[in-house]
mmCIF file of C-alpha atoms in Angstrom:
data_model
loop_
_atom_site.group_PDB
_atom_site.id
_atom_site.type_symbol
_atom_site.label_atom_id
_atom_site.label_comp_id
_atom_site.label_asym_id
_atom_site.label_seq_id
_atom_site.Cartn_x
_atom_site.Cartn_y
_atom_site.Cartn_z
ATOM 1 C CA MET A 81 11.602 -33.570 6.471
ATOM 2 C CA ASP A 82 8.882 -30.928 6.252
ATOM 3 C CA PRO A 83 10.457 -27.460 5.771
ATOM 4 C CA GLN A 84 7.949 -26.045 8.265
ATOM 5 C CA GLU A 85 9.356 -28.387 10.895
ATOM 6 C CA LEU A 86 12.861 -27.139 10.105
ATOM 7 C CA ILE A 87 11.630 -23.565 10.465
ATOM 8 C CA ARG A 88 10.105 -24.343 13.885
ATOM 9 C CA ASP A 89 13.355 -25.927 15.088
ATOM 10 C CA ALA A 90 15.337 -22.987 13.755
ATOM 11 C CA ASP A 91 13.009 -20.489 15.452
ATOM 12 C CA LYS A 92 13.610 -22.205 18.803
ATOM 13 C CA LYS A 93 17.384 -22.061 18.412
ATOM 14 C CA ALA A 94 17.335 -18.467 17.177
ATOM 15 C CA SER A 95 15.176 -17.297 20.082
ATOM 16 C CA VAL A 96 17.695 -18.398 22.731
ATOM 17 C CA THR A 97 20.132 -15.563 23.296
ATOM 18 C CA SER A 98 22.039 -16.849 26.281
ATOM 19 C CA GLY A 99 22.968 -20.227 27.721
ATOM 20 C CA GLY A 100 24.015 -19.213 31.257
ATOM 21 C CA PHE A 101 27.153 -17.922 32.932
ATOM 22 C CA LEU A 102 29.678 -20.377 31.484
ATOM 23 C CA SER A 103 28.444 -20.098 27.909
ATOM 24 C CA SER A 104 28.366 -16.315 28.246
ATOM 25 C CA PHE A 105 31.884 -16.385 29.671
ATOM 26 C CA PHE A 106 33.244 -18.406 26.776
ATOM 27 C CA GLY A 107 31.018 -16.574 24.287
ATOM 28 C CA SER A 108 30.174 -19.629 22.196
ATOM 29 C CA SER A 109 26.676 -20.879 22.959
ATOM 30 C CA SER A 110 24.556 -18.144 21.414
ATOM 31 C CA LEU A 111 26.828 -17.925 18.363
ATOM 32 C CA GLU A 112 26.596 -21.668 17.855
ATOM 33 C CA ARG A 113 22.819 -21.527 18.132
ATOM 34 C CA TYR A 114 22.660 -18.758 15.520
ATOM 35 C CA GLU A 115 24.813 -20.867 13.193
ATOM 36 C CA GLU A 116 22.648 -23.926 13.781
ATOM 37 C CA ALA A 117 19.503 -21.893 13.200
ATOM 38 C CA THR A 118 21.011 -20.469 10.014
ATOM 39 C CA ASP A 119 21.716 -23.967 8.719
ATOM 40 C CA LEU A 120 18.151 -25.056 9.445
ATOM 41 C CA TYR A 121 16.635 -21.954 7.836
ATOM 42 C CA THR A 122 18.856 -22.497 4.787
ATOM 43 C CA GLN A 123 17.831 -26.147 4.514
ATOM 44 C CA ALA A 124 14.176 -25.137 4.711
ATOM 45 C CA ALA A 125 14.690 -22.404 2.122
ATOM 46 C CA ASN A 126 16.294 -24.842 -0.297
ATOM 47 C CA MET A 127 13.456 -27.322 0.189
ATOM 48 C CA TYR A 128 10.957 -24.564 -0.580
ATOM 49 C CA LYS A 129 12.967 -23.699 -3.701
ATOM 50 C CA VAL A 130 12.688 -27.315 -4.874
ATOM 51 C CA GLN A 131 8.926 -26.988 -4.384
ATOM 52 C CA LYS A 132 9.050 -23.673 -6.310
ATOM 53 C CA ASN A 133 7.578 -21.922 -3.303
ATOM 54 C CA TYR A 134 9.898 -18.941 -3.712
ATOM 55 C CA SER A 135 8.020 -16.668 -1.322
ATOM 56 C CA LYS A 136 8.502 -18.997 1.662
ATOM 57 C CA ALA A 137 12.072 -19.707 0.532
ATOM 58 C CA GLY A 138 12.780 -16.001 0.608
ATOM 59 C CA ASP A 139 11.246 -15.638 4.077
ATOM 60 C CA ALA A 140 13.473 -18.449 5.344
ATOM 61 C CA PHE A 141 16.588 -16.831 3.914
ATOM 62 C CA VAL A 142 15.586 -13.532 5.581
ATOM 63 C CA LYS A 143 15.469 -15.350 8.922
ATOM 64 C CA ALA A 144 18.880 -16.857 8.201
ATOM 65 C CA ALA A 145 20.188 -13.374 7.442
ATOM 66 C CA ALA A 146 18.829 -12.096 10.760
ATOM 67 C CA CYS A 147 20.708 -14.851 12.602
ATOM 68 C CA GLN A 148 23.938 -13.975 10.842
ATOM 69 C CA LYS A 149 23.417 -10.307 11.682
ATOM 70 C CA LYS A 150 22.999 -11.165 15.374
ATOM 71 C CA ALA A 151 26.126 -13.303 15.152
ATOM 72 C CA GLU A 152 27.880 -10.258 13.627
ATOM 73 C CA ASN A 153 28.807 -12.157 10.462
ATOM 74 C CA ALA A 154 28.328 -9.291 8.036
ATOM 75 C CA ASN A 155 29.349 -11.122 4.878
ATOM 76 C CA ASP A 156 27.125 -14.150 5.572
ATOM 77 C CA ASN A 157 24.297 -11.801 6.519
ATOM 78 C CA ALA A 158 24.592 -10.092 3.131
ATOM 79 C CA ASN A 159 24.854 -13.385 1.257
ATOM 80 C CA CYS A 160 21.642 -14.655 2.880
ATOM 81 C CA LEU A 161 19.913 -11.415 1.901
ATOM 82 C CA ILE A 162 21.088 -11.914 -1.683
ATOM 83 C CA ASP A 163 19.649 -15.443 -1.636
ATOM 84 C CA ALA A 164 16.362 -14.027 -0.338
ATOM 85 C CA PHE A 165 16.372 -11.395 -3.100
ATOM 86 C CA LYS A 166 16.827 -14.068 -5.766
ATOM 87 C CA CYS A 167 13.817 -15.953 -4.406
ATOM 88 C CA PHE A 168 11.532 -12.958 -3.951
ATOM 89 C CA LYS A 169 12.154 -11.614 -7.428
ATOM 90 C CA GLN A 170 10.653 -14.829 -8.849
ATOM 91 C CA SER A 171 7.223 -13.621 -7.713
ATOM 92 C CA ASN A 172 5.538 -10.369 -8.728
ATOM 93 C CA ALA A 173 3.861 -10.283 -5.318
ATOM 94 C CA ASP A 174 7.214 -10.173 -3.526
ATOM 95 C CA LEU A 175 9.145 -7.603 -5.576
ATOM 96 C CA GLU A 176 9.174 -4.993 -2.817
ATOM 97 C CA LYS A 177 10.580 -7.630 -0.451
ATOM 98 C CA ALA A 178 13.235 -8.390 -3.066
ATOM 99 C CA ILE A 179 14.138 -4.701 -3.239
ATOM 100 C CA GLN A 180 14.369 -4.384 0.544
ATOM 101 C CA CYS A 181 16.671 -7.414 0.825
ATOM 102 C CA LEU A 182 18.955 -6.222 -1.930
ATOM 103 C CA GLU A 183 19.163 -2.694 -0.516
ATOM 104 C CA GLU A 184 20.128 -4.085 2.899
ATOM 105 C CA ALA A 185 22.795 -6.320 1.353
ATOM 106 C CA ILE A 186 24.218 -3.416 -0.644
ATOM 107 C CA GLN A 187 24.558 -1.343 2.518
ATOM 108 C CA VAL A 188 26.543 -4.170 4.113
ATOM 109 C CA PHE A 189 28.904 -4.311 1.127
ATOM 110 C CA LEU A 190 29.384 -0.544 1.258
ATOM 111 C CA LEU A 191 30.241 -0.631 4.971
ATOM 112 C CA GLN A 192 32.810 -3.320 4.192
ATOM 113 C CA GLY A 193 34.315 -1.217 1.433
ATOM 114 C CA GLN A 194 33.241 -3.691 -1.270
ATOM 115 C CA PHE A 195 32.223 -0.978 -3.747
ATOM 116 C CA ARG A 196 32.527 -3.106 -6.882
ATOM 117 C CA ARG A 197 30.258 -5.742 -5.380
ATOM 118 C CA ALA A 198 27.808 -3.077 -4.201
ATOM 119 C CA ALA A 199 27.782 -1.575 -7.693
ATOM 120 C CA ASN A 200 27.109 -4.943 -9.329
ATOM 121 C CA PHE A 201 24.106 -5.569 -7.104
ATOM 122 C CA GLU A 202 22.904 -1.979 -7.541
ATOM 123 C CA MET A 203 22.800 -2.820 -11.271
ATOM 124 C CA ASP A 204 20.621 -5.837 -10.398
ATOM 125 C CA LEU A 205 18.384 -3.518 -8.408
ATOM 126 C CA ALA A 206 18.130 -1.109 -11.341
ATOM 127 C CA GLU A 207 17.225 -3.950 -13.688
ATOM 128 C CA LEU A 208 14.487 -5.052 -11.285
ATOM 129 C CA TYR A 209 13.053 -1.528 -11.262
ATOM 130 C CA GLU A 210 13.238 -1.617 -15.055
ATOM 131 C CA THR A 211 11.130 -4.795 -15.208
ATOM 132 C CA MET A 212 8.631 -3.032 -12.946
ATOM 133 C CA ASP A 213 8.536 -0.084 -15.397
ATOM 134 C CA ASP A 214 9.680 2.175 -12.582
ATOM 135 C CA LEU A 215 12.047 4.245 -14.708
ATOM 136 C CA ALA A 216 12.618 6.923 -12.080
ATOM 137 C CA ARG A 217 13.967 4.490 -9.482
ATOM 138 C CA ALA A 218 15.826 2.584 -12.200
ATOM 139 C CA ALA A 219 17.570 5.767 -13.359
ATOM 140 C CA HIS A 220 18.602 6.610 -9.799
ATOM 141 C CA ALA A 221 19.961 3.107 -9.189
ATOM 142 C CA TYR A 222 21.902 3.084 -12.463
ATOM 143 C CA GLU A 223 23.454 6.446 -11.600
ATOM 144 C CA GLN A 224 24.395 5.196 -8.133
ATOM 145 C CA ALA A 225 25.972 2.060 -9.600
ATOM 146 C CA GLY A 226 27.867 4.193 -12.096
ATOM 147 C CA ASP A 227 29.282 6.367 -9.317
ATOM 148 C CA TRP A 228 30.488 3.315 -7.383
ATOM 149 C CA PHE A 229 32.015 1.741 -10.497
ATOM 150 C CA ALA A 230 33.776 5.028 -11.283
ATOM 151 C CA GLY A 231 35.068 5.207 -7.719
ATOM 152 C CA ASP A 232 36.513 1.734 -8.180
ATOM 153 C CA SER A 233 38.241 2.747 -11.449
ATOM 154 C CA ALA A 234 35.878 0.607 -13.563
ATOM 155 C CA GLN A 235 35.151 3.299 -16.137
ATOM 156 C CA ALA A 236 33.680 1.044 -18.823
ATOM 157 C CA LEU A 237 31.175 -0.377 -16.333
ATOM 158 C CA ALA A 238 30.444 3.134 -15.063
ATOM 159 C CA ASN A 239 29.681 4.315 -18.594
ATOM 160 C CA LYS A 240 27.315 1.397 -19.135
ATOM 161 C CA ALA A 241 25.385 2.319 -15.984
ATOM 162 C CA TYR A 242 25.435 6.057 -16.751
ATOM 163 C CA LEU A 243 24.087 5.422 -20.256
ATOM 164 C CA LYS A 244 21.078 3.533 -18.888
ATOM 165 C CA CYS A 245 20.497 6.383 -16.445
ATOM 166 C CA ALA A 246 20.739 9.033 -19.178
ATOM 167 C CA ASP A 247 18.407 7.125 -21.493
ATOM 168 C CA PHE A 248 15.763 6.751 -18.791
ATOM 169 C CA LYS A 249 16.076 10.413 -17.831
ATOM 170 C CA ALA A 250 15.444 11.270 -21.478
ATOM 171 C CA LEU A 251 12.388 8.992 -21.629
ATOM 172 C CA LEU A 252 11.051 10.624 -18.466
ATOM 173 C CA GLY A 253 11.363 14.056 -20.053
ATOM 174 C CA GLU A 254 14.140 15.080 -17.653
ATOM 175 C CA TYR A 255 16.171 16.462 -20.520
ATOM 176 C CA GLN A 256 18.699 18.600 -18.682
ATOM 177 C CA PRO A 257 19.772 15.825 -16.274
ATOM 178 C CA ALA A 258 19.951 13.493 -19.288
ATOM 179 C CA ILE A 259 22.181 15.950 -21.166
ATOM 180 C CA LYS A 260 24.446 16.231 -18.128
ATOM 181 C CA MET A 261 24.739 12.449 -17.858
ATOM 182 C CA TYR A 262 25.440 12.020 -21.584
ATOM 183 C CA GLY A 263 28.105 14.678 -21.140
ATOM 184 C CA ILE A 264 29.860 12.602 -18.480
ATOM 185 C CA ILE A 265 29.821 9.571 -20.783
ATOM 186 C CA ILE A 266 31.182 11.650 -23.669
ATOM 187 C CA GLU A 267 34.054 12.977 -21.557
ATOM 188 C CA ASN A 268 34.882 9.440 -20.438
ATOM 189 C CA SER A 269 34.778 8.158 -24.030
ATOM 190 C CA LEU A 270 36.842 10.813 -25.820
ATOM 191 C CA GLY A 271 40.241 9.410 -26.662
ATOM 192 C CA ASN A 272 39.193 5.880 -25.697
ATOM 193 C CA ASN A 273 39.503 3.612 -28.721
ATOM 194 C CA LEU A 274 37.095 1.042 -27.265
ATOM 195 C CA SER A 275 34.219 3.485 -26.759
ATOM 196 C CA LYS A 276 34.997 6.236 -29.266
ATOM 197 C CA TRP A 277 32.816 4.620 -31.957
ATOM 198 C CA SER A 278 29.742 5.255 -29.767
ATOM 199 C CA LEU A 279 30.341 9.000 -29.513
ATOM 200 C CA LYS A 280 28.206 9.869 -32.537
ATOM 201 C CA ASP A 281 25.216 8.228 -30.857
ATOM 202 C CA TYR A 282 25.761 10.165 -27.623
ATOM 203 C CA PHE A 283 26.210 13.410 -29.562
ATOM 204 C CA LEU A 284 22.914 12.882 -31.375
ATOM 205 C CA LYS A 285 21.032 12.116 -28.165
ATOM 206 C CA VAL A 286 22.261 15.344 -26.583
ATOM 207 C CA VAL A 287 21.069 17.378 -29.562
ATOM 208 C CA LEU A 288 17.707 15.617 -29.530
ATOM 209 C CA CYS A 289 17.325 16.368 -25.808
ATOM 210 C CA ASN A 290 18.129 20.020 -26.552
ATOM 211 C CA MET A 291 15.462 20.096 -29.237
ATOM 212 C CA ALA A 292 12.905 18.265 -27.108
ATOM 213 C CA GLN A 293 13.065 21.169 -24.654
ATOM 214 C CA GLU A 294 12.931 23.693 -27.522
ATOM 215 C CA ASP A 295 16.514 24.820 -26.963
ATOM 216 C CA ILE A 296 17.748 25.551 -30.490
ATOM 217 C CA VAL A 297 20.700 27.585 -29.245
ATOM 218 C CA GLY A 298 21.707 24.735 -26.940
ATOM 219 C CA ALA A 299 21.461 22.283 -29.849
ATOM 220 C CA GLN A 300 23.645 24.458 -32.072
ATOM 221 C CA ASN A 301 26.183 24.995 -29.314
ATOM 222 C CA SER A 302 26.268 21.249 -28.676
ATOM 223 C CA LEU A 303 26.907 20.547 -32.356
ATOM 224 C CA ASN A 304 29.763 23.051 -32.440
ATOM 225 C CA LYS A 305 31.311 21.566 -29.298
ATOM 226 C CA PHE A 306 31.050 18.012 -30.595
ATOM 227 C CA LEU A 307 32.715 18.969 -33.877
ATOM 228 C CA ALA A 308 35.556 20.460 -31.859
ATOM 229 C CA ASP A 309 35.765 17.339 -29.700
ATOM 230 C CA ASP A 310 35.697 14.924 -32.632
ATOM 231 C CA GLY A 311 36.074 16.227 -36.169
ATOM 232 C CA SER A 312 34.996 12.888 -37.642
ATOM 233 C CA PHE A 313 31.469 13.517 -36.349
ATOM 234 C CA GLU A 314 30.791 15.824 -39.298
ATOM 235 C CA SER A 315 30.905 12.921 -41.768
ATOM 236 C CA THR A 316 28.372 10.762 -39.905
ATOM 237 C CA ARG A 317 24.680 10.204 -40.569
ATOM 238 C CA GLU A 318 24.031 11.236 -36.980
ATOM 239 C CA TYR A 319 25.478 14.692 -37.580
ATOM 240 C CA LYS A 320 23.457 15.134 -40.754
ATOM 241 C CA LEU A 321 20.258 14.098 -38.977
ATOM 242 C CA ALA A 322 20.962 16.481 -36.106
ATOM 243 C CA VAL A 323 21.506 19.393 -38.518
ATOM 244 C CA ASP A 324 18.374 18.474 -40.481
ATOM 245 C CA ILE A 325 16.291 18.281 -37.287
ATOM 246 C CA VAL A 326 17.430 21.737 -36.199
ATOM 247 C CA GLU A 327 16.636 23.126 -39.652
ATOM 248 C CA ALA A 328 13.170 21.554 -39.779
ATOM 249 C CA PHE A 329 12.436 22.865 -36.296
ATOM 250 C CA GLN A 330 13.541 26.380 -37.187
ATOM 251 C CA GLN A 331 11.372 26.297 -40.308
ATOM 252 C CA GLY A 332 8.442 24.752 -38.451
ATOM 253 C CA ASP A 333 8.205 22.148 -41.210
ATOM 254 C CA SER A 334 6.911 18.813 -39.920
ATOM 255 C CA GLN A 335 6.992 17.229 -43.400
ATOM 256 C CA LEU A 336 10.680 18.083 -43.820
ATOM 257 C CA PHE A 337 11.253 16.666 -40.337
ATOM 258 C CA THR A 338 9.456 13.418 -41.228
ATOM 259 C CA ASP A 339 11.324 13.070 -44.534
ATOM 260 C CA LYS A 340 14.735 13.504 -42.893
ATOM 261 C CA VAL A 341 13.966 11.057 -40.100
ATOM 262 C CA TYR A 342 12.697 8.478 -42.608
ATOM 263 C CA GLU A 343 15.826 8.945 -44.711
ATOM 264 C CA TYR A 344 18.052 8.304 -41.686
ATOM 265 C CA ASP A 345 16.035 5.281 -40.551
ATOM 266 C CA GLN A 346 16.500 3.606 -43.932
ATOM 267 C CA PHE A 347 20.213 3.177 -43.198
ATOM 268 C CA SER A 348 20.506 3.379 -39.410
ATOM 269 C CA LYS A 349 17.566 1.981 -37.470
ATOM 270 C CA LEU A 350 16.359 4.220 -34.666
ATOM 271 C CA ASP A 351 16.341 2.816 -31.152
ATOM 272 C CA LYS A 352 13.597 3.342 -28.569
ATOM 273 C CA ILE A 353 15.212 6.380 -26.958
ATOM 274 C CA LYS A 354 15.850 8.338 -30.144
ATOM 275 C CA THR A 355 12.431 7.377 -31.530
ATOM 276 C CA GLN A 356 10.668 8.750 -28.444
ATOM 277 C CA LEU A 357 12.714 11.947 -28.514
ATOM 278 C CA LEU A 358 11.933 12.450 -32.206
ATOM 279 C CA VAL A 359 8.220 11.884 -31.576
ATOM 280 C CA ASN A 360 8.306 14.538 -28.847
ATOM 281 C CA ILE A 361 10.120 16.987 -31.125
ATOM 282 C CA LYS A 362 7.664 16.405 -33.965
ATOM 283 C CA LYS A 363 4.774 17.184 -31.606
ATOM 284 C CA LEU A 364 6.396 20.533 -30.833
ATOM 285 C CA ILE A 365 6.744 21.329 -34.542
ATOM 286 C CA ALA A 366 3.143 20.277 -35.228
ATOM 287 C CA ALA A 367 1.915 22.434 -32.345
ATOM 288 C CA ASP A 368 3.745 25.447 -33.797
ATOM 289 C CA GLU A 369 2.200 24.763 -37.205
ATOM 290 C CA ASP A 370 -1.263 24.642 -35.637
ATOM 291 C CA ASP A 371 -0.624 27.969 -33.921
ATOM 292 C CA LEU A 372 0.117 29.541 -37.305
ATOM 293 C CA THR A 373 -3.114 28.319 -38.945
#
């Protein structure tokens, strides 16, 4: 059968809201029609998916979701919205539709108290923003997911979301919010054998954020605090790099800075976040050198 024909049949069923006194009295007719319409919309959506027409498949699932909302089936409404999201995200032209569907579904899960499920889909939303290079909205979504995971006692998942948020804040030049977020992750990781090995990386990122906003005192205070939190930090390459960066900055020596970064990178490859922060810091040192000449 042509999916368009299924859509037309479903539209007719969905448009009828009442079947007379008896059906209203027993309260079944309109609900049955919404269920029948949902089935037809879903069949049409699946046929469109087979044809790889994901935009029309998504539209059909949205109509199915609307029927389930009218029938007051919150969970099925949300599930149809999730199906629509999965279709819309297949097409760059429909990404905003995908976002809208997912946001609506998340709100349903929240109202039902399904915070873990809401958090999982908020992570999907953040990842979609990430593919769109919308780091600001991605950072917000990751933070929101982290809060919901934390509220559901899923600390490891919360840390994962918070780390993505902190990294994007750092890339956006929002250094103080990034430092605050790294601080939350550090507090959650101290004393945790599963995440303690990552502390040195978080410590270094905080110091780099301090330096990127020309806060030498903040960087030194951070180093002192981290040594107090975890004495083993002093023996790491990350600590040595942090100290060397502060020294090069204080001396206004871009060559010393470059040498120390190169030395570190020979043994521990720099990731995107730290590389960008180091580039920003080097620009500050170079600008100071230019001012002196």
